[in-house]
Amino acid sequence: MEYFLTEQQKLIKSLARRIAEERILPVRAELDEKEEFPWAIVKDMANSDLFRIFIPEQYEGLGEGSFALCIAIEELSRACCAVALTYAADALGTVPILLYGNDEQKQKYLPAIADGAKLTAFGLTESAAGSDAAAIKTTATRDGDDYIINGTKQFITNGGEAEIYTVIVLTDPSRGSRGASAFIVEKGTPGFTFGKKEQKMGIRASATRELVFHNCRVPKDNLVGREGLGFVVTMKTLDSSRPGVGALSVGLAQGALEAAVAYARQREQFGQPISAIQAVQHMLANMAMELEAARTLVYAAAKTIDSGAKDFTEEGAMAKVFATDMAMKVTTDALQVFGGVGYMRDYPMEKMMRDAKINQIYEGTNQVLRNVIALELLKRKALRE
Amino acid sequence: MNMVVCIKQVPGTTEIKIDPETNTLVREGVQSIINPFDCYALEEAVRLRERCGGKVIAISMGPPQAEEALRETISLGADEAILLSDRALAGSDTWATSYVLSRAMAKIVDYDVIICGRQTLDGDTGQVGPGLSEMLGIPFVAYVSTVEEIRDGYIRVQRMVEEGYETIEMALPAVITVVKEINVPRLPSLRGSMKAKAAQIPVWTAADIGADGDKAGLAGSPTRVVKVFFPKRTHKSEMLQGSLDEQLDQLVQKLEEIV
Ligand SMILES: Cc1cc2nc3c(=O)[nH]c(=O)nc-3n(C[C@H](O)[C@H](O)[C@@H](O)COP(=O)(O)OP(=O)(O)OC[C@H]3O[C@@H](n4cnc5c(N)ncnc54)[C@H](O)[C@@H]3O)c2cc1C
Ligand SMILES: Cc1cc2nc3c(=O)[nH]c(=O)nc-3n(C[C@H](O)[C@H](O)[C@H](O)COP(=O)(O)OP(=O)(O)OC[C@H]3O[C@@H](n4cnc5c(N)ncnc54)[C@H](O)[C@@H]3O)c2cc1C
């Protein structure tokens, strides 16, 4: 398929691929085994300017948009979804500042993010507030020129490793979701600590931690947008980042498919390579078709965002759900092509399958996002009547 | 602090094939790369600039297509690149190469450290670095594995020798050649790659650097590679029998026969 990449996008793709093959591939199994955060690779990505891609030029970025970001995420995820997520979650944590930050906040934070000197994270989820995000209980109370934050965020990607956190808290609990606000909190702020690091089924090189706020005082300058805008910030942020989760899944599935094709050509049974068996061929063909369909959808959603469209909730949700379901299926089938060895730790297939699962869960579960897509459809229908 | 890095474009393979008819390297179908040791030299230069400011100039003597290798150095952090290319320079041996590079340095004028790789993948002599320092009349250390300290007019380096390490101080300007233990070269950056694409790479001719025709190129090269060939491998092994002393006697006898 020809995707008509610009020279710049081709450059991004080839560089991300080099990082994936030269720096990630040799260590991905070890990072997974040891649940080790990939700091050395983050440094390589920073040196190569990957963190500049999605930052505007005036803040030391390259001013490329969502599509270029997706290309980079995809190439990284082809080698390791966990490392690619570290990168994608940095973009997620940055989006609130990009979309709703004021000029001082942008000046203060974006150049360091572009440089890769500081990673970011996005903190919304709490133990009692997952799909039902409006049920969050963490509060920020105004005190003079400051706010005081209390509460605990759960399952936060890049937690503990990132320097800059955008968190969603209640400034006016009485108003429910209309009383939520977004704040930037820097690591090291007194009263801000980290809870336990989660032990996970997959994406084990990615750090997932609790953020614990105990009388944590932040200046009012750290408020992103206005008081009460927290859920608008949240929804717009997730709308923008969901094609990125799609790209994680497309890259992961691409890696799995390539491995399956290579293995099928080489494994012999019944006196022939298993690639000569039609049942295997059809499995490969289905994987390839579904993967290509997902990639096309992810690219289209990203390009819709880059075109300056105002509302792309539906596009982002569709790309995320379709691509993540696809990757779950493709990694499962790719492991199937490997037979018994696919189930063994010596081969990357079981890791790919473990890594695939999370993508159906975070940034809106695939059930919740189907609700969202249906709602958009029905709203349009209602509008036409 | 200004660093000049000497780089050579070489065939990207260790399985060098030689045309038996012409005794030259078969370059068809072999991708050209920057001599791997020169990548460590470049990385070190870029790190020195990050440490103490200044600029990094990459320079190469070679055919017009060596421009590609020079563009790559810009994507890897070089500020400028210069190509020395001229028919009159073709066929230079290590002596002539050192001479030509020394003339180019005379034109660059403002340099503090010249960094070369320890040797190349193809020619493999390791002579150009020392030759260059000799012709410039400036100090030289080979096999540098760490630059410990560097400031105006002064450098302290560690170099690898067979028994261990030596620490050496020198006055600047000076020439060093580096080993791969010195650093891990970075991958290109996006901004660097864009800069590389747009970069103007000046081509200096023999006349531009005032190189004497008798000292450069084939004409100026005292060395002639008459024949390059792979020695025929003959595997002959023989087990010596008897007591240890008897075996030793036999061994000494065999060795004497060979010498
Ligand atoms: C198979 C083969 C055998 C050869 N044998 C000999 C020989 O025995 N004697 C001889 O005099 N010549 C020989 N040559 C020619 C020699 O390779 C080149 O003439 C000379 O330009 C570089 O020598 P080198 O490659 O050995 O470099 P080395 O001395 O091994 O290189 C050391 C460093 O010098 C710098 N450098 C080397 N060449 C250049 C360049 N062109 N531009 C910029 N920087 C450079 C690089 O930093 C490099 O890492 C041979 C060439 C080949 C292909
Ligand atoms: C590894 C990992 C990393 C994460 N990273 C982050 C992060 O960086 N920042 C952050 O804020 N959060 C993060 N999360 C949290 C993640 O977004 C939530 O786990 C997710 O939104 C689901 O919430 P939950 O786990 O509470 O599941 P629940 O909401 O309890 O859902 C349980 C099940 O019920 C279904 N369900 C619930 N409500 C509905 C509904 N209305 N309609 C249909 N089905 C429904 C769900 O689909 C699911 O199958 C991360 C989670 C994990 C596991």
PDB file of C-alpha atoms in Angstrom, chain B residues 4-160:
ATOM      1  CA  VAL B   4      38.432  18.195  12.610  1.00  0.00           C
ATOM      2  CA  VAL B   5      37.415  14.597  11.969  1.00  0.00           C
ATOM      3  CA  CYS B   6      39.023  12.697   9.094  1.00  0.00           C
ATOM      4  CA  ILE B   7      36.722  10.153   7.559  1.00  0.00           C
ATOM      5  CA  LYS B   8      37.058   7.670   4.731  1.00  0.00           C
ATOM      6  CA  GLN B   9      34.257   6.039   2.789  1.00  0.00           C
ATOM      7  CA  VAL B  10      34.843   2.307   2.588  1.00  0.00           C
ATOM      8  CA  PRO B  11      32.983  -0.719   1.219  1.00  0.00           C
ATOM      9  CA  GLY B  12      30.501  -1.816   3.875  1.00  0.00           C
ATOM     10  CA  THR B  13      31.720  -5.339   4.218  1.00  0.00           C
ATOM     11  CA  THR B  14      34.583  -7.211   5.770  1.00  0.00           C
ATOM     12  CA  GLU B  15      34.476  -9.734   2.946  1.00  0.00           C
ATOM     13  CA  ILE B  16      36.444  -7.640   0.520  1.00  0.00           C
ATOM     14  CA  LYS B  17      36.582  -9.093  -2.970  1.00  0.00           C
ATOM     15  CA  ILE B  18      39.501  -8.333  -5.229  1.00  0.00           C
ATOM     16  CA  ASP B  19      39.349  -8.364  -8.986  1.00  0.00           C
ATOM     17  CA  PRO B  20      42.150 -10.767  -9.956  1.00  0.00           C
ATOM     18  CA  GLU B  21      42.559  -9.062 -13.351  1.00  0.00           C
ATOM     19  CA  THR B  22      43.081  -5.517 -12.134  1.00  0.00           C
ATOM     20  CA  ASN B  23      44.139  -6.091  -8.529  1.00  0.00           C
ATOM     21  CA  THR B  24      41.626  -3.544  -7.344  1.00  0.00           C
ATOM     22  CA  LEU B  25      38.702  -3.780  -4.972  1.00  0.00           C
ATOM     23  CA  VAL B  26      35.393  -4.939  -6.426  1.00  0.00           C
ATOM     24  CA  ARG B  27      33.080  -2.066  -5.466  1.00  0.00           C
ATOM     25  CA  GLU B  28      30.032  -3.055  -7.538  1.00  0.00           C
ATOM     26  CA  GLY B  29      27.087  -4.167  -5.453  1.00  0.00           C
ATOM     27  CA  VAL B  30      28.799  -3.206  -2.223  1.00  0.00           C
ATOM     28  CA  GLN B  31      27.237  -0.402  -0.239  1.00  0.00           C
ATOM     29  CA  SER B  32      29.637   2.295   0.871  1.00  0.00           C
ATOM     30  CA  ILE B  33      29.740   3.256   4.535  1.00  0.00           C
ATOM     31  CA  ILE B  34      31.743   5.565   6.748  1.00  0.00           C
ATOM     32  CA  ASN B  35      34.771   3.635   7.983  1.00  0.00           C
ATOM     33  CA  PRO B  36      33.432   2.293  11.320  1.00  0.00           C
ATOM     34  CA  PHE B  37      36.337   3.618  13.422  1.00  0.00           C
ATOM     35  CA  ASP B  38      35.722   7.070  11.970  1.00  0.00           C
ATOM     36  CA  CYS B  39      32.201   6.985  13.446  1.00  0.00           C
ATOM     37  CA  TYR B  40      33.791   6.744  16.901  1.00  0.00           C
ATOM     38  CA  ALA B  41      36.095   9.636  15.949  1.00  0.00           C
ATOM     39  CA  LEU B  42      33.090  11.725  14.881  1.00  0.00           C
ATOM     40  CA  GLU B  43      31.093  10.865  18.000  1.00  0.00           C
ATOM     41  CA  GLU B  44      34.017  11.862  20.204  1.00  0.00           C
ATOM     42  CA  ALA B  45      34.357  15.169  18.372  1.00  0.00           C
ATOM     43  CA  VAL B  46      30.644  15.881  18.821  1.00  0.00           C
ATOM     44  CA  ARG B  47      30.891  15.022  22.524  1.00  0.00           C
ATOM     45  CA  LEU B  48      33.911  17.330  22.913  1.00  0.00           C
ATOM     46  CA  ARG B  49      31.889  20.112  21.329  1.00  0.00           C
ATOM     47  CA  GLU B  50      29.010  19.400  23.698  1.00  0.00           C
ATOM     48  CA  ARG B  51      31.528  19.558  26.550  1.00  0.00           C
ATOM     49  CA  CYS B  52      33.400  22.713  25.639  1.00  0.00           C
ATOM     50  CA  GLY B  53      31.757  24.403  22.667  1.00  0.00           C
ATOM     51  CA  GLY B  54      33.325  25.162  19.284  1.00  0.00           C
ATOM     52  CA  LYS B  55      32.610  23.286  16.087  1.00  0.00           C
ATOM     53  CA  VAL B  56      33.136  19.971  14.353  1.00  0.00           C
ATOM     54  CA  ILE B  57      34.381  19.810  10.767  1.00  0.00           C
ATOM     55  CA  ALA B  58      34.356  16.496   8.918  1.00  0.00           C
ATOM     56  CA  ILE B  59      36.765  16.094   6.033  1.00  0.00           C
ATOM     57  CA  SER B  60      37.326  13.326   3.540  1.00  0.00           C
ATOM     58  CA  MET B  61      39.519  12.780   0.524  1.00  0.00           C
ATOM     59  CA  GLY B  62      37.748  10.629  -1.992  1.00  0.00           C
ATOM     60  CA  PRO B  63      35.723  10.385  -5.190  1.00  0.00           C
ATOM     61  CA  PRO B  64      32.619  12.601  -5.640  1.00  0.00           C
ATOM     62  CA  GLN B  65      30.328   9.982  -4.079  1.00  0.00           C
ATOM     63  CA  ALA B  66      32.167  10.394  -0.753  1.00  0.00           C
ATOM     64  CA  GLU B  67      29.854  13.400  -0.420  1.00  0.00           C
ATOM     65  CA  GLU B  68      27.184  10.970   0.830  1.00  0.00           C
ATOM     66  CA  ALA B  69      29.374   9.925   3.727  1.00  0.00           C
ATOM     67  CA  LEU B  70      30.020  13.565   4.558  1.00  0.00           C
ATOM     68  CA  ARG B  71      26.295  14.344   4.514  1.00  0.00           C
ATOM     69  CA  GLU B  72      25.826  11.529   6.974  1.00  0.00           C
ATOM     70  CA  THR B  73      28.379  13.115   9.322  1.00  0.00           C
ATOM     71  CA  ILE B  74      26.190  16.221   9.462  1.00  0.00           C
ATOM     72  CA  SER B  75      23.161  14.120  10.444  1.00  0.00           C
ATOM     73  CA  LEU B  76      25.340  12.701  13.205  1.00  0.00           C
ATOM     74  CA  GLY B  77      26.319  16.096  14.556  1.00  0.00           C
ATOM     75  CA  ALA B  78      29.108  17.597  12.428  1.00  0.00           C
ATOM     76  CA  ASP B  79      28.680  21.335  11.821  1.00  0.00           C
ATOM     77  CA  GLU B  80      30.456  21.437   8.477  1.00  0.00           C
ATOM     78  CA  ALA B  81      31.892  18.988   5.983  1.00  0.00           C
ATOM     79  CA  ILE B  82      34.540  19.354   3.305  1.00  0.00           C
ATOM     80  CA  LEU B  83      35.239  17.017   0.414  1.00  0.00           C
ATOM     81  CA  LEU B  84      38.727  16.832  -1.077  1.00  0.00           C
ATOM     82  CA  SER B  85      38.167  15.568  -4.563  1.00  0.00           C
ATOM     83  CA  ASP B  86      40.268  15.923  -7.656  1.00  0.00           C
ATOM     84  CA  ARG B  87      41.589  13.549 -10.311  1.00  0.00           C
ATOM     85  CA  ALA B  88      45.063  14.659  -9.290  1.00  0.00           C
ATOM     86  CA  LEU B  89      44.486  13.153  -5.842  1.00  0.00           C
ATOM     87  CA  ALA B  90      43.317   9.742  -7.049  1.00  0.00           C
ATOM     88  CA  GLY B  91      45.473   6.746  -6.196  1.00  0.00           C
ATOM     89  CA  SER B  92      47.077   8.339  -3.147  1.00  0.00           C
ATOM     90  CA  ASP B  93      48.834   5.976  -0.785  1.00  0.00           C
ATOM     91  CA  THR B  94      49.035   6.642   2.937  1.00  0.00           C
ATOM     92  CA  TRP B  95      51.921   9.063   2.504  1.00  0.00           C
ATOM     93  CA  ALA B  96      50.150  11.093  -0.157  1.00  0.00           C
ATOM     94  CA  THR B  97      46.852  10.944   1.758  1.00  0.00           C
ATOM     95  CA  SER B  98      48.575  12.319   4.844  1.00  0.00           C
ATOM     96  CA  TYR B  99      50.147  15.051   2.751  1.00  0.00           C
ATOM     97  CA  VAL B 100      46.862  16.069   1.132  1.00  0.00           C
ATOM     98  CA  LEU B 101      45.059  16.110   4.475  1.00  0.00           C
ATOM     99  CA  SER B 102      47.875  18.223   5.959  1.00  0.00           C
ATOM    100  CA  ARG B 103      47.418  20.759   3.145  1.00  0.00           C
ATOM    101  CA  ALA B 104      43.694  20.872   3.862  1.00  0.00           C
ATOM    102  CA  MET B 105      44.411  21.490   7.564  1.00  0.00           C
ATOM    103  CA  ALA B 106      46.628  24.391   6.554  1.00  0.00           C
ATOM    104  CA  LYS B 107      43.631  25.878   4.755  1.00  0.00           C
ATOM    105  CA  ILE B 108      41.254  25.216   7.665  1.00  0.00           C
ATOM    106  CA  VAL B 109      43.810  26.975   9.953  1.00  0.00           C
ATOM    107  CA  ASP B 110      41.697  27.144  13.068  1.00  0.00           C
ATOM    108  CA  TYR B 111      41.756  23.644  14.573  1.00  0.00           C
ATOM    109  CA  ASP B 112      42.596  22.316  18.020  1.00  0.00           C
ATOM    110  CA  VAL B 113      42.156  18.559  17.767  1.00  0.00           C
ATOM    111  CA  ILE B 114      42.306  16.373  14.668  1.00  0.00           C
ATOM    112  CA  ILE B 115      40.625  13.027  15.237  1.00  0.00           C
ATOM    113  CA  CYS B 116      41.089   9.945  13.027  1.00  0.00           C
ATOM    114  CA  GLY B 117      39.970   6.347  13.322  1.00  0.00           C
ATOM    115  CA  ARG B 118      42.635   3.864  14.367  1.00  0.00           C
ATOM    116  CA  GLN B 119      42.563   2.249  10.927  1.00  0.00           C
ATOM    117  CA  THR B 120      40.289   1.621   7.959  1.00  0.00           C
ATOM    118  CA  LEU B 121      38.277  -1.413   6.959  1.00  0.00           C
ATOM    119  CA  ASP B 122      39.823  -1.582   3.492  1.00  0.00           C
ATOM    120  CA  GLY B 123      43.372  -0.168   3.469  1.00  0.00           C
ATOM    121  CA  ASP B 124      43.806  -1.191   7.097  1.00  0.00           C
ATOM    122  CA  THR B 125      47.244   0.425   7.537  1.00  0.00           C
ATOM    123  CA  GLY B 126      46.580   2.827  10.416  1.00  0.00           C
ATOM    124  CA  GLN B 127      49.223   5.123   8.980  1.00  0.00           C
ATOM    125  CA  VAL B 128      47.260   8.191   7.977  1.00  0.00           C
ATOM    126  CA  GLY B 129      46.814   9.617  11.496  1.00  0.00           C
ATOM    127  CA  PRO B 130      50.501   9.458  12.444  1.00  0.00           C
ATOM    128  CA  GLY B 131      51.515  10.555   8.943  1.00  0.00           C
ATOM    129  CA  LEU B 132      49.293  13.596   9.163  1.00  0.00           C
ATOM    130  CA  SER B 133      50.678  14.696  12.545  1.00  0.00           C
ATOM    131  CA  GLU B 134      54.216  14.264  11.247  1.00  0.00           C
ATOM    132  CA  MET B 135      53.567  16.491   8.256  1.00  0.00           C
ATOM    133  CA  LEU B 136      51.869  19.121  10.396  1.00  0.00           C
ATOM    134  CA  GLY B 137      54.641  18.914  12.968  1.00  0.00           C
ATOM    135  CA  ILE B 138      52.211  18.535  15.880  1.00  0.00           C
ATOM    136  CA  PRO B 139      51.965  15.907  18.634  1.00  0.00           C
ATOM    137  CA  PHE B 140      50.132  12.607  18.197  1.00  0.00           C
ATOM    138  CA  VAL B 141      48.679   9.775  20.276  1.00  0.00           C
ATOM    139  CA  ALA B 142      47.209   6.587  18.804  1.00  0.00           C
ATOM    140  CA  TYR B 143      44.528   4.246  20.203  1.00  0.00           C
ATOM    141  CA  VAL B 144      42.898   6.807  22.462  1.00  0.00           C
ATOM    142  CA  SER B 145      40.144   5.285  24.615  1.00  0.00           C
ATOM    143  CA  THR B 146      39.256   8.297  26.810  1.00  0.00           C
ATOM    144  CA  VAL B 147      39.694  12.041  26.585  1.00  0.00           C
ATOM    145  CA  GLU B 148      40.177  12.800  30.272  1.00  0.00           C
ATOM    146  CA  GLU B 149      40.652  16.533  30.123  1.00  0.00           C
ATOM    147  CA  ILE B 150      40.716  19.156  27.437  1.00  0.00           C
ATOM    148  CA  ARG B 151      41.124  22.931  27.612  1.00  0.00           C
ATOM    149  CA  ASP B 152      42.864  25.692  25.733  1.00  0.00           C
ATOM    150  CA  GLY B 153      46.160  24.341  24.381  1.00  0.00           C
ATOM    151  CA  TYR B 154      46.053  21.190  26.533  1.00  0.00           C
ATOM    152  CA  ILE B 155      44.693  17.659  26.300  1.00  0.00           C
ATOM    153  CA  ARG B 156      45.072  14.606  28.526  1.00  0.00           C
ATOM    154  CA  VAL B 157      44.080  11.264  27.068  1.00  0.00           C
ATOM    155  CA  GLN B 158      44.130   7.631  27.972  1.00  0.00           C
ATOM    156  CA  ARG B 159      45.286   5.224  25.345  1.00  0.00           C
ATOM    157  CA  MET B 160      45.019   1.480  25.110  1.00  0.00           C
TER     158      MET B 160
END
